[in-house]
């Protein structure tokens, strides 16, 4: 956390100032200083960016590349950044567009290449990703199954519903922020979020239902 | 409150209604007042809503934990280094790999006069050929008894009425006379060889 954030300045303002400073330094041709200042922005948004990219791509290596591409693209196009839009929103839009492009490219590739066993995004490198300090192999297997089910259910959602759900629920964005990132109306964002949750609930089925959840037959029980 | 909403309040909230309430709380809008009122009044539905919200929270926790596992701090540090490298590389112009040079550079030599000589020689050759063709044509046309006169005389003779244009087949010499003509015109050096060679008519005659 920077000194400004520690002093109580909202993160958005800090980002805005940093982005404007980088822009000015670039315009003056002081590229080394611009890079140093930009590194602050990178370190502040890197984890969140990695998470978003991973949720989209389901592959750590590809998500890594997508995050790098997004940061590099944002730096080289910082001249087009408008200060009235939060840097976070602007950058997230770049990142998500990059991820969607990669998904399209992957689908094109998959149309021509036969999948190799163990090369899917759900089973690739999982053993490497799980550190040795995890509780037990059984827990790991169960967690992996849960995550696979969740990822498969998310993958079945239409692209807009998935984006809205991930940004709203995983990243805690407000409907206005999601609207700014996706270009949808706020009311449409709410509709997509509602539909995504309802569909996820259906897709994950009984296995995901927690104790006390509704039973399909009891959907319209008459109130006592 | 509409009649439909009043009727719906007689039922417990289903998953869709719970999802609507959750969405309304996550992203406040202008709907879901009836469901929210029912939720306040019904302990059963409140419990189910709490379970629903816990399920969604579990989903969020799992998803974030998985992503954080995929990107541990050391990987993020490495990623930041790579981003910095790529940003540095943006400033350097792309290096063009030079084409392998010849032992004797061609382009560096002064080639102006040599090029002019080659162009002049080519132009001279073309002009010379053209002039030569023109002169030859004129010479051919101006010579007496050229192709035009001789040709016209030949055509006139062939078209004259006293000479038939085509001879009948019977008047053409037969194969044997043709062969004897051919034999008669043999060169002297080949006569001995001709005498040794058997003739077809020797085999045709009955013995």
Short mmCIF file of C-alpha atoms in Angstrom, two decimals, chain B residues 96-109:
data_model
loop_
_atom_site.label_atom_id
_atom_site.label_comp_id
_atom_site.label_asym_id
_atom_site.label_seq_id
_atom_site.Cartn_x
_atom_site.Cartn_y
_atom_site.Cartn_z
CA UNK B 96 16.59 -5.85 -38.01
CA UNK B 97 18.82 -8.83 -38.69
CA UNK B 98 21.18 -7.86 -41.55
CA UNK B 99 21.22 -9.94 -44.68
CA UNK B 100 24.48 -11.89 -44.99
CA UNK B 101 27.01 -9.83 -46.99
CA UNK B 102 28.88 -10.98 -50.06
CA UNK B 103 32.67 -11.09 -49.97
CA UNK B 104 32.66 -8.24 -52.45
CA UNK B 105 29.83 -5.81 -51.79
CA UNK B 106 27.84 -5.08 -54.86
CA UNK B 107 25.82 -2.10 -53.86
CA UNK B 108 28.71 -0.07 -52.44
CA UNK B 109 30.64 0.17 -55.74
#
